[in-house]
Amino acid sequence: MKTTLIIGAGGVSRVVVHKCVQNSDVFGRIVLASRTIAKCDLIKSDLPDADIETRSVDADSVDEIIKLIEDVDADIVINVALPYQDLTIMDACIATKTPYLDTANYEHPDEAKFEYKLQWARDEKFKEAGIMGLLGSGFDPGATNVFCAYAQKHYFDEIHTIDILDCNAGDHGYAFATNFNPEINLREVSSKGRYWEDGEWIETEPMEIMQVWDYPEVGPKDSYLLYHEELESLVKNIKGLKRIRFFMTFGQSYLTHMKCLENVGMLGIKEVEHKGTKIVPMEFLKTLLPDPASLGPRTTGKTNIGILAQGIKDGKKRKIYIYQVKDHEDCFAETNSQGVSYSTGVPAMIGAKLMLQGKWSGVGVFNLEELDPDPFMDEMNKQGLPWEIKEMEV
Ligand code: NDP
């Protein structure tokens, strides 16, 4: 029987655990480990009949992770802790020759860089260890990368432009809260925007570019251009691409709060002195904000995330839209989690399932668009994230 080691016990982890249990013929025994074991026990209490062992681990320590992997004899490690832990967990996987998967690129706590450089640099080590590392297997990055690969495989000879369109039309009733880890979320949305055109990165001020997109089952929403990490790998892996951008919707209340917090320095990620103690403003803000994992019972509405691709097929122009709509309340009924955690956790489970089944295989580190999109797209339909394709007028 296989052993699946899941590291991290937050909002996304809860969904991964539920979905791995639903697919226990592939995942076998589950070991759920995190810094605070009480959070692992809380998730385990959702699923009293499942084979789940809980452990505590400091995932900033390579040695602790190695010991844990060896102790439990893990067949795969699913990293749903924070991006700060990506490198230590990858290094422990290299040392123990254990396949690895995560949902977000490595970040240094003191500097928001949003790049795969340090993870791609471990490709050789993964090859020498004879193991696969799957990077960014959430929704975006993750399912959006697979949508691009699917469009490339079945709909185009060449894709020229891609817009990734991410809408969360959920309402949690708070004036301000984030749907995943506040530190990671606010670093992302308060940074400069960036998109890629004709071989160059073009930088914008935060939220400088806005367009309205009519999201099926949601309606028209203001969508703001952000830099998002999947752009970096898609630019490398989708041949013939001339432009790629990423847009995300934000409500006015969220934007107003964010602007105020930024203006008074509360989004800072460098230490400041407060009454003789050093604090990081963003970390302090995190302690004040609602825990994203607690938003599940109060969130209503839908998410809709997709890609709009334009290019050429058989000499003719073509434009297609691939998207996925999910209802927050359905996610909560199934997994005790809101839709953003759900739509991240399900693709993490799917990536790991395809690796354990050998349907996705290889040695080295991979972004999702480098692999065959078909089995992933089939699993999305079966595992609660059914998608649609629309042929659009060019
Ligand atoms: P949470 O903050 O809810 O959970 C993070 C978990 O990691 C917590 O249980 C935390 O423990 C644990 N953790 C943090 N540091 C350590 C450490 N040093 N050792 C062990 N455990 C640790 O985050 P989310 O569940 O919202 O997000 C999880 C991941 O998913 C993040 O990397 C996020 O960026 C990514 N994500 C990806 C998306 C995508 O579509 N690709 C979308 C949304 C999120 P404790 O509570 O004790 O600190």
PDB file of C-alpha atoms and ligand atoms in Angstrom, residues 8-13 34-36 39 57-60 80-83 85 103-104 138-141 180-181 184 344, ligand 1:
ATOM      1  CA  GLY A   8       0.828  21.842   5.679  1.00  0.00           C
ATOM      2  CA  ALA A   9      -2.587  21.846   7.360  1.00  0.00           C
ATOM      3  CA  GLY A  10      -4.331  25.026   6.169  1.00  0.00           C
ATOM      4  CA  GLY A  11      -7.268  25.672   3.851  1.00  0.00           C
ATOM      5  CA  VAL A  12      -5.807  23.981   0.764  1.00  0.00           C
ATOM      6  CA  SER A  13      -4.550  21.004   2.742  1.00  0.00           C
ATOM      7  CA  SER A  34       2.435  20.457   9.793  1.00  0.00           C
ATOM      8  CA  ARG A  35       3.976  22.907  12.233  1.00  0.00           C
ATOM      9  CA  THR A  36       0.893  22.823  14.483  1.00  0.00           C
ATOM     10  CA  LYS A  39      -4.473  21.769  12.848  1.00  0.00           C
ATOM     11  CA  VAL A  57       7.164  18.927  11.455  1.00  0.00           C
ATOM     12  CA  ASP A  58       9.096  22.142  10.975  1.00  0.00           C
ATOM     13  CA  ALA A  59       9.269  22.247   7.189  1.00  0.00           C
ATOM     14  CA  ASP A  60      11.967  24.938   7.305  1.00  0.00           C
ATOM     15  CA  VAL A  80       0.699  22.518   0.697  1.00  0.00           C
ATOM     16  CA  ALA A  81       2.581  24.472   3.371  1.00  0.00           C
ATOM     17  CA  LEU A  82       3.739  27.933   2.258  1.00  0.00           C
ATOM     18  CA  PRO A  83       5.959  28.881  -0.710  1.00  0.00           C
ATOM     19  CA  GLN A  85       9.105  25.880   2.435  1.00  0.00           C
ATOM     20  CA  THR A 103       1.110  24.507  -5.719  1.00  0.00           C
ATOM     21  CA  ALA A 104       3.121  27.747  -5.658  1.00  0.00           C
ATOM     22  CA  GLY A 138      -3.071  24.219  -8.027  1.00  0.00           C
ATOM     23  CA  PHE A 139      -5.622  26.097 -10.156  1.00  0.00           C
ATOM     24  CA  ASP A 140      -3.552  29.054 -11.229  1.00  0.00           C
ATOM     25  CA  PRO A 141      -0.831  27.993 -11.588  1.00  0.00           C
ATOM     26  CA  PHE A 180      -5.822  32.049   0.813  1.00  0.00           C
ATOM     27  CA  ASN A 181      -2.862  32.777   3.037  1.00  0.00           C
ATOM     28  CA  ILE A 184       1.078  35.348   0.082  1.00  0.00           C
ATOM     29  CA  THR A 344      -6.430  24.652  -5.498  1.00  0.00           C
TER      30      THR A 344
HETATM   31  P1  NDP B   1      -2.568  28.401   4.993  1.00  0.00           P
HETATM   32  O1  NDP B   1      -1.852  29.555   5.568  1.00  0.00           O
HETATM   33  O2  NDP B   1      -4.036  28.208   5.270  1.00  0.00           O
HETATM   34  O3  NDP B   1      -1.831  27.040   5.418  1.00  0.00           O
HETATM   35  C1  NDP B   1      -0.444  26.887   5.373  1.00  0.00           C
HETATM   36  C2  NDP B   1      -0.086  25.715   6.265  1.00  0.00           C
HETATM   37  O4  NDP B   1       1.330  25.529   6.208  1.00  0.00           O
HETATM   38  C3  NDP B   1      -0.446  25.929   7.734  1.00  0.00           C
HETATM   39  O5  NDP B   1      -0.968  24.736   8.254  1.00  0.00           O
HETATM   40  C4  NDP B   1       0.904  26.261   8.347  1.00  0.00           C
HETATM   41  O6  NDP B   1       1.022  25.883   9.705  1.00  0.00           O
HETATM   42  C5  NDP B   1       1.813  25.377   7.526  1.00  0.00           C
HETATM   43  N1  NDP B   1       3.192  25.830   7.657  1.00  0.00           N
HETATM   44  C6  NDP B   1       3.686  27.077   7.485  1.00  0.00           C
HETATM   45  N2  NDP B   1       4.987  27.109   7.751  1.00  0.00           N
HETATM   46  C7  NDP B   1       5.335  25.855   8.102  1.00  0.00           C
HETATM   47  C8  NDP B   1       6.551  25.251   8.485  1.00  0.00           C
HETATM   48  N3  NDP B   1       7.691  25.932   8.575  1.00  0.00           N
HETATM   49  N4  NDP B   1       6.539  23.930   8.795  1.00  0.00           N
HETATM   50  C9  NDP B   1       5.391  23.207   8.715  1.00  0.00           C
HETATM   51  N5  NDP B   1       4.229  23.736   8.351  1.00  0.00           N
HETATM   52  C10 NDP B   1       4.187  25.032   8.057  1.00  0.00           C
HETATM   53  O7  NDP B   1      -2.313  28.458   3.416  1.00  0.00           O
HETATM   54  P2  NDP B   1      -3.269  27.937   2.245  1.00  0.00           P
HETATM   55  O8  NDP B   1      -3.762  26.582   2.588  1.00  0.00           O
HETATM   56  O9  NDP B   1      -4.210  29.008   1.904  1.00  0.00           O
HETATM   57  O10 NDP B   1      -2.208  27.818   1.040  1.00  0.00           O
HETATM   58  C11 NDP B   1      -1.348  26.697   0.934  1.00  0.00           C
HETATM   59  C12 NDP B   1      -0.479  26.847  -0.314  1.00  0.00           C
HETATM   60  O11 NDP B   1      -1.312  26.877  -1.479  1.00  0.00           O
HETATM   61  C13 NDP B   1       0.354  28.130  -0.357  1.00  0.00           C
HETATM   62  O12 NDP B   1       1.627  27.820  -0.855  1.00  0.00           O
HETATM   63  C14 NDP B   1      -0.386  28.996  -1.343  1.00  0.00           C
HETATM   64  O13 NDP B   1       0.466  29.927  -1.993  1.00  0.00           O
HETATM   65  C15 NDP B   1      -0.874  27.940  -2.323  1.00  0.00           C
HETATM   66  N6  NDP B   1      -1.999  28.379  -3.166  1.00  0.00           N
HETATM   67  C16 NDP B   1      -1.946  28.082  -4.508  1.00  0.00           C
HETATM   68  C17 NDP B   1      -2.981  28.451  -5.344  1.00  0.00           C
HETATM   69  C18 NDP B   1      -2.977  28.024  -6.768  1.00  0.00           C
HETATM   70  O14 NDP B   1      -4.025  28.108  -7.433  1.00  0.00           O
HETATM   71  N7  NDP B   1      -1.884  27.523  -7.325  1.00  0.00           N
HETATM   72  C19 NDP B   1      -4.138  29.211  -4.852  1.00  0.00           C
HETATM   73  C20 NDP B   1      -4.157  29.382  -3.411  1.00  0.00           C
HETATM   74  C21 NDP B   1      -3.099  28.997  -2.613  1.00  0.00           C
HETATM   75  P3  NDP B   1       0.684  26.933  10.897  1.00  0.00           P
HETATM   76  O15 NDP B   1      -0.768  27.247  10.726  1.00  0.00           O
HETATM   77  O16 NDP B   1       0.999  26.176  12.125  1.00  0.00           O
HETATM   78  O17 NDP B   1       1.551  28.128  10.652  1.00  0.00           O
END
